[in-house]
PDB file of C-alpha atoms in Angstrom:
ATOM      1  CA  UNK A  29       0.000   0.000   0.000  1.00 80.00           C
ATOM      2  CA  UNK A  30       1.545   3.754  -1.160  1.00 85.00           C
ATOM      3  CA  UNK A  31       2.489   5.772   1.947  1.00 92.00           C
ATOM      4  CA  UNK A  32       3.212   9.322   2.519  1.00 95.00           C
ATOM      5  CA  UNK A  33       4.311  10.774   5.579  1.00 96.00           C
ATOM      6  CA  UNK A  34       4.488  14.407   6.212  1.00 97.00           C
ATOM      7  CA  UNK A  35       6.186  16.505   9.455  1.00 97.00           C
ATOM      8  CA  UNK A  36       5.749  18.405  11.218  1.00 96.00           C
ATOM      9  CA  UNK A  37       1.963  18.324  11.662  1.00 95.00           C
ATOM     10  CA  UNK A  38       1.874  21.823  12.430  1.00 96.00           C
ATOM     11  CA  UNK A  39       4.374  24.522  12.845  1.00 96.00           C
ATOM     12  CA  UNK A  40       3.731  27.894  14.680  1.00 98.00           C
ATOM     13  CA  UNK A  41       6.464  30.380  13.436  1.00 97.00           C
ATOM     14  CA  UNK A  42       6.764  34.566  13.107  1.00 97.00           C
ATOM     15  CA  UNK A  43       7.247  36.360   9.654  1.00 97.00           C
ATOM     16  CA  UNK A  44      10.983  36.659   8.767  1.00 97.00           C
ATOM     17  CA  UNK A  45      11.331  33.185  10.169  1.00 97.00           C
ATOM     18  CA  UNK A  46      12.770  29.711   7.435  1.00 97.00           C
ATOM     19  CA  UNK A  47      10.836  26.693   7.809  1.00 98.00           C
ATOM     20  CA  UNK A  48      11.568  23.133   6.498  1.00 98.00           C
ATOM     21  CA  UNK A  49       8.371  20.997   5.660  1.00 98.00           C
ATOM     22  CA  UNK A  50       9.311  17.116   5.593  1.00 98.00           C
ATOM     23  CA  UNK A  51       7.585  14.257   2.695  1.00 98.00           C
ATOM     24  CA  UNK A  52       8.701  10.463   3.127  1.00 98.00           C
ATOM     25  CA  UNK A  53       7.172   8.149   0.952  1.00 96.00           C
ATOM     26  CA  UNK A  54       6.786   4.559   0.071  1.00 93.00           C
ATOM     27  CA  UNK A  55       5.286   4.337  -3.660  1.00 88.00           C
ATOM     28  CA  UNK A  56       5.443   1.240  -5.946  1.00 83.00           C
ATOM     29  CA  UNK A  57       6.112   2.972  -9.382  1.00 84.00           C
ATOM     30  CA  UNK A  58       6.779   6.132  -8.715  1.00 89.00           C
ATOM     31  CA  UNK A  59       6.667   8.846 -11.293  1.00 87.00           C
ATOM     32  CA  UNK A  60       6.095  12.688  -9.268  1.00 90.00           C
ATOM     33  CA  UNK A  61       5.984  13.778  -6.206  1.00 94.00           C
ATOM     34  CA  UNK A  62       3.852  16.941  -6.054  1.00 94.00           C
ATOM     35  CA  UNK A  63       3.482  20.040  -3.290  1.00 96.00           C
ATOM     36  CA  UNK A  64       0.132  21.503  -2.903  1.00 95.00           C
ATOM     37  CA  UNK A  65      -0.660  24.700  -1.382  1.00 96.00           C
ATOM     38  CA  UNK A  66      -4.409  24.956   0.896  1.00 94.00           C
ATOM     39  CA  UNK A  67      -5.699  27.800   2.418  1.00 92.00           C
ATOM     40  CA  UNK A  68      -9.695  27.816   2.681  1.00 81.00           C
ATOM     41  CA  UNK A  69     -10.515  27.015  -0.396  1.00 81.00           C
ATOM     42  CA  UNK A  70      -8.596  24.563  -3.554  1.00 86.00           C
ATOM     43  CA  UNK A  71      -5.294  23.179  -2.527  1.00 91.00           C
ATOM     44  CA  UNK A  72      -2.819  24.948  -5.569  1.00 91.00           C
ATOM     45  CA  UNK A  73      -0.537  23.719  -7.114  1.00 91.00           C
ATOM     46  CA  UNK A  74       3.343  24.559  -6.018  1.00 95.00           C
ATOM     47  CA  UNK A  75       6.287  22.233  -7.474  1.00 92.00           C
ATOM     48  CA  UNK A  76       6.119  18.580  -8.901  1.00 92.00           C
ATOM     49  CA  UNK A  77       9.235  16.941  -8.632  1.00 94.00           C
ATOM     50  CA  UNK A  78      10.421  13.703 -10.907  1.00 91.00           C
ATOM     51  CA  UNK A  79      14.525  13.823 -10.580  1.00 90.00           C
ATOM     52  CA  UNK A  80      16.504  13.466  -7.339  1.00 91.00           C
ATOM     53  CA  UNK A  81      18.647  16.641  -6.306  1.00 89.00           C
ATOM     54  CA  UNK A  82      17.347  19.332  -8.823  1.00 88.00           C
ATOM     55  CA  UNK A  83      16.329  22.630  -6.892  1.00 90.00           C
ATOM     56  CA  UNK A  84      13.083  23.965  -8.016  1.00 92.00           C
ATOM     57  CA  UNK A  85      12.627  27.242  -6.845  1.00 93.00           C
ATOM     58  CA  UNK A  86       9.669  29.745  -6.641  1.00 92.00           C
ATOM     59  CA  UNK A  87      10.512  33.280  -5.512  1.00 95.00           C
ATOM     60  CA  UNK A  88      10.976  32.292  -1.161  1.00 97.00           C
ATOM     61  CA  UNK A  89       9.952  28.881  -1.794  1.00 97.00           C
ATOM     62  CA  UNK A  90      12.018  25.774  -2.916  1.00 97.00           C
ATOM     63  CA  UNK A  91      11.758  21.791  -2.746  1.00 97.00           C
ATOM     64  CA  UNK A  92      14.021  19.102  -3.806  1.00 96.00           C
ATOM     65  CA  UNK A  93      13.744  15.588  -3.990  1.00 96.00           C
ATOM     66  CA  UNK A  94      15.310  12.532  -2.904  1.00 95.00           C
ATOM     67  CA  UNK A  95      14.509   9.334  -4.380  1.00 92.00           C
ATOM     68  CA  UNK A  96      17.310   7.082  -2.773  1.00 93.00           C
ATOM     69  CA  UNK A  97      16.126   7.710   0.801  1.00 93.00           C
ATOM     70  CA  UNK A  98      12.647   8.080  -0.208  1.00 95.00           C
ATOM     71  CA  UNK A  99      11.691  12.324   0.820  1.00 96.00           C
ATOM     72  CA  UNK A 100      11.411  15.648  -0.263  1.00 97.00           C
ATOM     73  CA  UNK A 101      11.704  18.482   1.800  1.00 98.00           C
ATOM     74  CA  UNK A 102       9.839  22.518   1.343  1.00 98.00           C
ATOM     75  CA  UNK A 103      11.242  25.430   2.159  1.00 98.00           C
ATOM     76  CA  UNK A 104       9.928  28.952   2.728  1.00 98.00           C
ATOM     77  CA  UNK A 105      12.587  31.605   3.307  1.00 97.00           C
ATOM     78  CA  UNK A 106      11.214  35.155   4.728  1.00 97.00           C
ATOM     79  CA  UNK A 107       8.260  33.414   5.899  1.00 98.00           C
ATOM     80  CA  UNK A 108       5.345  35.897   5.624  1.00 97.00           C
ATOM     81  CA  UNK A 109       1.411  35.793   7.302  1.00 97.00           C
ATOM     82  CA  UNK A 110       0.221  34.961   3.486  1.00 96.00           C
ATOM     83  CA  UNK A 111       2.467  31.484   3.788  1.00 97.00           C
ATOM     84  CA  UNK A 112       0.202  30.759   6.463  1.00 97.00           C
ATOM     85  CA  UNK A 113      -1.813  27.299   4.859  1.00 97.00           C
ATOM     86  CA  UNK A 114      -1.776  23.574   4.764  1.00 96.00           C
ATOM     87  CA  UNK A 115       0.802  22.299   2.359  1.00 97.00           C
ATOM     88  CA  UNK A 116       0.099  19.126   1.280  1.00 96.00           C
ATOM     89  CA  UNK A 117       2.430  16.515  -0.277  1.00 96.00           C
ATOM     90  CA  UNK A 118       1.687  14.173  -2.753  1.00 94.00           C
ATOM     91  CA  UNK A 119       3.448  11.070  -4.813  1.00 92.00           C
ATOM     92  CA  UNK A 120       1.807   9.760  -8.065  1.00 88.00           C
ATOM     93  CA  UNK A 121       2.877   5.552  -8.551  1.00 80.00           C
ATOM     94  CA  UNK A 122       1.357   2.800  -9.168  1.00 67.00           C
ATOM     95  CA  UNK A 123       0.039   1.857 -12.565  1.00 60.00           C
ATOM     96  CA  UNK A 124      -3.713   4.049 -12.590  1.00 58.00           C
ATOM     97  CA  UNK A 125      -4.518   7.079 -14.226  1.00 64.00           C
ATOM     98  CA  UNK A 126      -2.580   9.384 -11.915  1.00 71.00           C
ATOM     99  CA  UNK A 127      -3.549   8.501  -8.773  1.00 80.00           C
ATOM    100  CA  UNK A 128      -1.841  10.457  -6.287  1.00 88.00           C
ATOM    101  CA  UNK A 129      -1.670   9.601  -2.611  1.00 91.00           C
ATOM    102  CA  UNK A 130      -1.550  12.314  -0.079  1.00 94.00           C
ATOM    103  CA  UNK A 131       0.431  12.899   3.183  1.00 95.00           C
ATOM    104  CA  UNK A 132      -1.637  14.413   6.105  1.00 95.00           C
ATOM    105  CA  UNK A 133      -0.816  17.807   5.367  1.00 95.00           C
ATOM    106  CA  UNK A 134       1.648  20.475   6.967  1.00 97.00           C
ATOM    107  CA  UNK A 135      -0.731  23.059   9.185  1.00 96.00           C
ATOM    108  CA  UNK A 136       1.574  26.214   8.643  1.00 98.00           C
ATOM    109  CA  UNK A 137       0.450  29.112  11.023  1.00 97.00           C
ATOM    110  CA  UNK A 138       2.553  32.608  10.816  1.00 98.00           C
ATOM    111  CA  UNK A 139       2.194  35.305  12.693  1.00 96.00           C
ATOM    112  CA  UNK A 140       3.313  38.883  12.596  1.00 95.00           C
TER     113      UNK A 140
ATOM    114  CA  UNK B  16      -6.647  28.438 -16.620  1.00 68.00           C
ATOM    115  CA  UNK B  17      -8.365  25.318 -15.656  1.00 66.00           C
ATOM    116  CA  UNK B  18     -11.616  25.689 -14.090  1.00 88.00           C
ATOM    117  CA  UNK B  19     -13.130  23.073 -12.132  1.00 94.00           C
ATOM    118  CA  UNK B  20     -16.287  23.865  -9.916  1.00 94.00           C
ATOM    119  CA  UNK B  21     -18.595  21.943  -7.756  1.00 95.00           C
ATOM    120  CA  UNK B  22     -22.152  22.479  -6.908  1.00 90.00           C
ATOM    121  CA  UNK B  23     -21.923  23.148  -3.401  1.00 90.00           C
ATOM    122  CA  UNK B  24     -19.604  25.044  -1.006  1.00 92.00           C
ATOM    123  CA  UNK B  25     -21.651  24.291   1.929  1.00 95.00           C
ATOM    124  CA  UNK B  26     -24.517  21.470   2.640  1.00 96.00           C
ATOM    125  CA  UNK B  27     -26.327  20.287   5.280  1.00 97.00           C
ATOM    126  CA  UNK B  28     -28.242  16.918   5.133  1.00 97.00           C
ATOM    127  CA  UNK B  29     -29.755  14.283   7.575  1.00 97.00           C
ATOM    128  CA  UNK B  30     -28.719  10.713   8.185  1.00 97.00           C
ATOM    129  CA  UNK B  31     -30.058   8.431   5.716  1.00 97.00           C
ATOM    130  CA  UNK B  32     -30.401  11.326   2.986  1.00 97.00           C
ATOM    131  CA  UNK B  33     -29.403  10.297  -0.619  1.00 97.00           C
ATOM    132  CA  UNK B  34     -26.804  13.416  -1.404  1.00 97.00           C
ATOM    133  CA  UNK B  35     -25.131  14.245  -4.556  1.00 97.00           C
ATOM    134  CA  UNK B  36     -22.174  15.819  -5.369  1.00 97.00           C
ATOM    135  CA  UNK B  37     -21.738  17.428  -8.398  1.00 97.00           C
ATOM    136  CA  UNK B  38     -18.105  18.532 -10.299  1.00 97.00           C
ATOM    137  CA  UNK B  39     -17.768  20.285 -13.553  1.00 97.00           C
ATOM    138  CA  UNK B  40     -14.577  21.164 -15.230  1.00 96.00           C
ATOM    139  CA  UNK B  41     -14.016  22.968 -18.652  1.00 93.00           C
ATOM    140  CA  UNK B  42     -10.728  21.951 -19.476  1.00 89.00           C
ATOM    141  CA  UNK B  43     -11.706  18.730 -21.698  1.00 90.00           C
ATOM    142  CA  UNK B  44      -9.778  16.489 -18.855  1.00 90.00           C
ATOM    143  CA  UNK B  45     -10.156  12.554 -19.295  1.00 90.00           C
ATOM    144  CA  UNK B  46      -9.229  11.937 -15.585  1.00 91.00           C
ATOM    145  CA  UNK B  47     -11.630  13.115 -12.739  1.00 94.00           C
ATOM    146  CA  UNK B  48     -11.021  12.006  -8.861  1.00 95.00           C
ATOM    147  CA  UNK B  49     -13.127  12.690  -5.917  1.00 97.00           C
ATOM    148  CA  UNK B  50     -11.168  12.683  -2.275  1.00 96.00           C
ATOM    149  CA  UNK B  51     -12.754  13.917   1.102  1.00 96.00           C
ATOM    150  CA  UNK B  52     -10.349  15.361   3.644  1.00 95.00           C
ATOM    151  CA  UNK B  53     -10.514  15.626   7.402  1.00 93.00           C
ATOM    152  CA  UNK B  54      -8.036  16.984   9.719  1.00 87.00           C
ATOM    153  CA  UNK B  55      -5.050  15.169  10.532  1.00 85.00           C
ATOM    154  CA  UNK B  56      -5.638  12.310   7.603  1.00 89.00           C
ATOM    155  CA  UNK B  57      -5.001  14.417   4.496  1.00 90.00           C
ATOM    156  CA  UNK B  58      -6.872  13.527   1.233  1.00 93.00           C
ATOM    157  CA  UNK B  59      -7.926  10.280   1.058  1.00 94.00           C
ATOM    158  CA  UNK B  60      -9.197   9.400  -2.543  1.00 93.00           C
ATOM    159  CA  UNK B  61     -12.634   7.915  -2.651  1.00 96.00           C
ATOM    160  CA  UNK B  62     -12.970   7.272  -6.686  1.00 96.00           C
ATOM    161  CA  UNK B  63     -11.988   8.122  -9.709  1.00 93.00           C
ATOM    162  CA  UNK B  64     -12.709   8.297 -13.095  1.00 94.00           C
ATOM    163  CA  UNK B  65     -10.174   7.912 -16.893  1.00 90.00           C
ATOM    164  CA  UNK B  66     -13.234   8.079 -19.352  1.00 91.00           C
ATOM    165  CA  UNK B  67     -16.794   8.484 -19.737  1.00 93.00           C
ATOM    166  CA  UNK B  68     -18.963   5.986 -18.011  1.00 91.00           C
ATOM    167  CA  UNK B  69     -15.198   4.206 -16.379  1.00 92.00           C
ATOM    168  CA  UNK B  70     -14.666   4.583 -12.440  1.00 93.00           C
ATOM    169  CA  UNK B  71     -12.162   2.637 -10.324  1.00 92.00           C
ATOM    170  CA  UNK B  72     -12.515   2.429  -6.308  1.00 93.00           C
ATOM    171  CA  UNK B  73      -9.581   4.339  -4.799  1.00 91.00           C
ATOM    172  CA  UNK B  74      -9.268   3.789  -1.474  1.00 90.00           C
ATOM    173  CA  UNK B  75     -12.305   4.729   0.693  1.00 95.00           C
ATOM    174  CA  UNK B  76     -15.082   3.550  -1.677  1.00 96.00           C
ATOM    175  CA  UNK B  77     -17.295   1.917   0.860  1.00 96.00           C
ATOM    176  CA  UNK B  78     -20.699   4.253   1.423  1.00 96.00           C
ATOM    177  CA  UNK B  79     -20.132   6.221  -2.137  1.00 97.00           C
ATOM    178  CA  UNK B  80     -21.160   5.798  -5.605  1.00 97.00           C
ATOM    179  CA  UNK B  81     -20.017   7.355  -9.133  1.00 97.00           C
ATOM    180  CA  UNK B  82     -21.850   8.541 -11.927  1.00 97.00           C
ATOM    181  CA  UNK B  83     -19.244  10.187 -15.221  1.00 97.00           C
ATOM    182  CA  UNK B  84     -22.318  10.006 -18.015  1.00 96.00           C
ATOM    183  CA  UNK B  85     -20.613  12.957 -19.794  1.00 96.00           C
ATOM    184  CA  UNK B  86     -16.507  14.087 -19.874  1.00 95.00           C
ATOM    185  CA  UNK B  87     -17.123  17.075 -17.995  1.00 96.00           C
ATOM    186  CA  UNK B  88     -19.000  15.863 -15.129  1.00 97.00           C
ATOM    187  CA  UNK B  89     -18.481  13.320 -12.438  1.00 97.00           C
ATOM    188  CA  UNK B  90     -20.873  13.248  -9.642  1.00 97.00           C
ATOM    189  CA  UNK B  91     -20.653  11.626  -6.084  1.00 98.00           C
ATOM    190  CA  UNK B  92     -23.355  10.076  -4.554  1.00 98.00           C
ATOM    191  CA  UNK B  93     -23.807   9.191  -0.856  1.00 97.00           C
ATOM    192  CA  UNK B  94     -26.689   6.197  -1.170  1.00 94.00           C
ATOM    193  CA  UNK B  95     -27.647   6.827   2.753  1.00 96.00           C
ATOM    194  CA  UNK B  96     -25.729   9.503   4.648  1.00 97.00           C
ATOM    195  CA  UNK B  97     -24.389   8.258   7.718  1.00 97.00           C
ATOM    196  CA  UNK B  98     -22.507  11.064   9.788  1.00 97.00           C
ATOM    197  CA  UNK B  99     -18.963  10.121   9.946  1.00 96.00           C
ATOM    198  CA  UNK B 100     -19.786  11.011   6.108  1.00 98.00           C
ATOM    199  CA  UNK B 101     -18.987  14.640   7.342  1.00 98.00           C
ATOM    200  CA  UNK B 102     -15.989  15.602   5.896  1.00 97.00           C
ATOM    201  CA  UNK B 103     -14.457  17.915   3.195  1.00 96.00           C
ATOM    202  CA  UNK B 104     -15.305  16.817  -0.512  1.00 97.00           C
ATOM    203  CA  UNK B 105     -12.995  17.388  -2.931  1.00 96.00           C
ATOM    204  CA  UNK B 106     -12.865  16.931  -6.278  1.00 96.00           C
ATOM    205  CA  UNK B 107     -10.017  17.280  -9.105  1.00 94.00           C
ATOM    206  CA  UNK B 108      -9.436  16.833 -12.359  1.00 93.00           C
ATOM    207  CA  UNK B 109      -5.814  15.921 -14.639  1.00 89.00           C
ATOM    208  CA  UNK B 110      -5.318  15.756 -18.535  1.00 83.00           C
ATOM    209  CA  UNK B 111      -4.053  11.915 -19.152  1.00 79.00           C
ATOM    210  CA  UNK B 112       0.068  12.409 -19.668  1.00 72.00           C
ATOM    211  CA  UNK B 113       0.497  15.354 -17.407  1.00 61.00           C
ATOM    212  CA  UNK B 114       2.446  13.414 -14.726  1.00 64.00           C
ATOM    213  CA  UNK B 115       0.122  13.540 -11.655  1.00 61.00           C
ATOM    214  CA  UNK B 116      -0.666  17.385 -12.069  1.00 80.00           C
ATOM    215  CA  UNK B 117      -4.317  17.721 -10.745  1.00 88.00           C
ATOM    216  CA  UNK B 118      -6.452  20.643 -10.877  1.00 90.00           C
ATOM    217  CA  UNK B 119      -9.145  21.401  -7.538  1.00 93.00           C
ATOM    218  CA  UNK B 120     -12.185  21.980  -7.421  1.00 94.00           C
ATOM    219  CA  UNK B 121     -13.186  24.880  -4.374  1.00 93.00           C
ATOM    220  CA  UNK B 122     -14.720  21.938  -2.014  1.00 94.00           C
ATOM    221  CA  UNK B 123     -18.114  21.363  -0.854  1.00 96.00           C
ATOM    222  CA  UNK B 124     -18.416  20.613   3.271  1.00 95.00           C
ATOM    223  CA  UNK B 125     -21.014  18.458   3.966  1.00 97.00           C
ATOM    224  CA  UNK B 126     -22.305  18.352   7.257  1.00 97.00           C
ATOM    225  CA  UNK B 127     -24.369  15.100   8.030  1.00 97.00           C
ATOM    226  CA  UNK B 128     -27.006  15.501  11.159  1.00 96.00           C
TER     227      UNK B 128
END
């Protein structure tokens, strides 16, 4: 059965701050991993990732991938209230029509 | 830019109601997925959908039903509403060959009494 596994839960930081968002996974097949940002409405999209160790960046956010041990990580530099979401991870694998199977979600809180 | 809408942001129904859910999207998509999502499990996918009258159980099926009669639409049906039904609905759709990209819908919240 595909696994994701996100960390923290939640994080409680103030603007200015970095934060690191963890993704492990365990996906037969894989093919993407994908970040979603939610805040109350549609999760958006944010990066899909197929290759291990290429940066994609985003204006303060990046991600990279690691496919030999299995996680990705997000990062927000200059965090600001407006970062303030859920951000979801993701992996499409397996052999349907891109399924994806979701972590629990990141609760990111930021205050001024 | 992809537009994909459902009928409801908010609804309210009693145990043992027969509900629908409906999504629409514009984009000519042959891949539509419905997940719920409650706090602290993420999106879990319920079904989904690669072509017109097609649907494959993901991995909460049990209590939900399926109906894709036309490309654009692919409704959710709760037979019987129970109230651990309450949850976040979801819905998405992805063009087949875009590697796992997948377009939301706003989400409905159902509330089951």
């Amino acid at each position: 059965e595909d696994k994701v596994v996100q960390s923290p839960l939640s994080l409680v930081v103030h603007e200015g701050d970095t934060v690191t968002l963890n993704c492990s996974y365990e996906v037969t097949n894989f093919r993407s991993l994908l970040w979603y940002k939610q805040e109350k409405k549609a999760p958006t999209f944010l990066f899909m990732l197929t290759s291990s160790g290429i940066e994609k960046k985003s204006g303060r956010l990046s991600s990279i991938l690691d496919k030999k041990e299995l996680f990705s990580i997000l990062n927000i530099t200059a965090t600001q209230t407006g970062d303030s979401a859920i951000y979801l991870c993701a992996v499409a694998g397996g052999t349907s029509y891109g399924k994806l199977t979701f972590g629990q979600g990141t609760i990111l809180t930021v205050h001024p | 830019d992809v537009k994909v809408t459902q009928s409801s942001r908010y609804l309210v129904k009693r145990t043992g109601e027969k509900v629908f859910l409906e999504c629409v999207q514009d984009m000519d998509h042959e891949n539509m997925f419905w997940y719920r999502q409650d706090p602290g499990l993420g999106l879990r996918l319920i079904y989904f959908s690669y072509d017109v009258k097609m649907k494959e159980k993901g991995d909460i099926p049990e209590g939900y039903s399926v109906s894709r009669e036309k490309k654009e639409r692919f409704s959710l049906i709760l037979e019987s509403a129970s109230t651990n039904q309450t949850s976040m609905y979801l819905c998405a759709s992805r063009p087949t060959g875009a590697r796992g990209t997948q377009y939301f819908g706003p989400g409905t919240r159902l509330l089951v009494l």
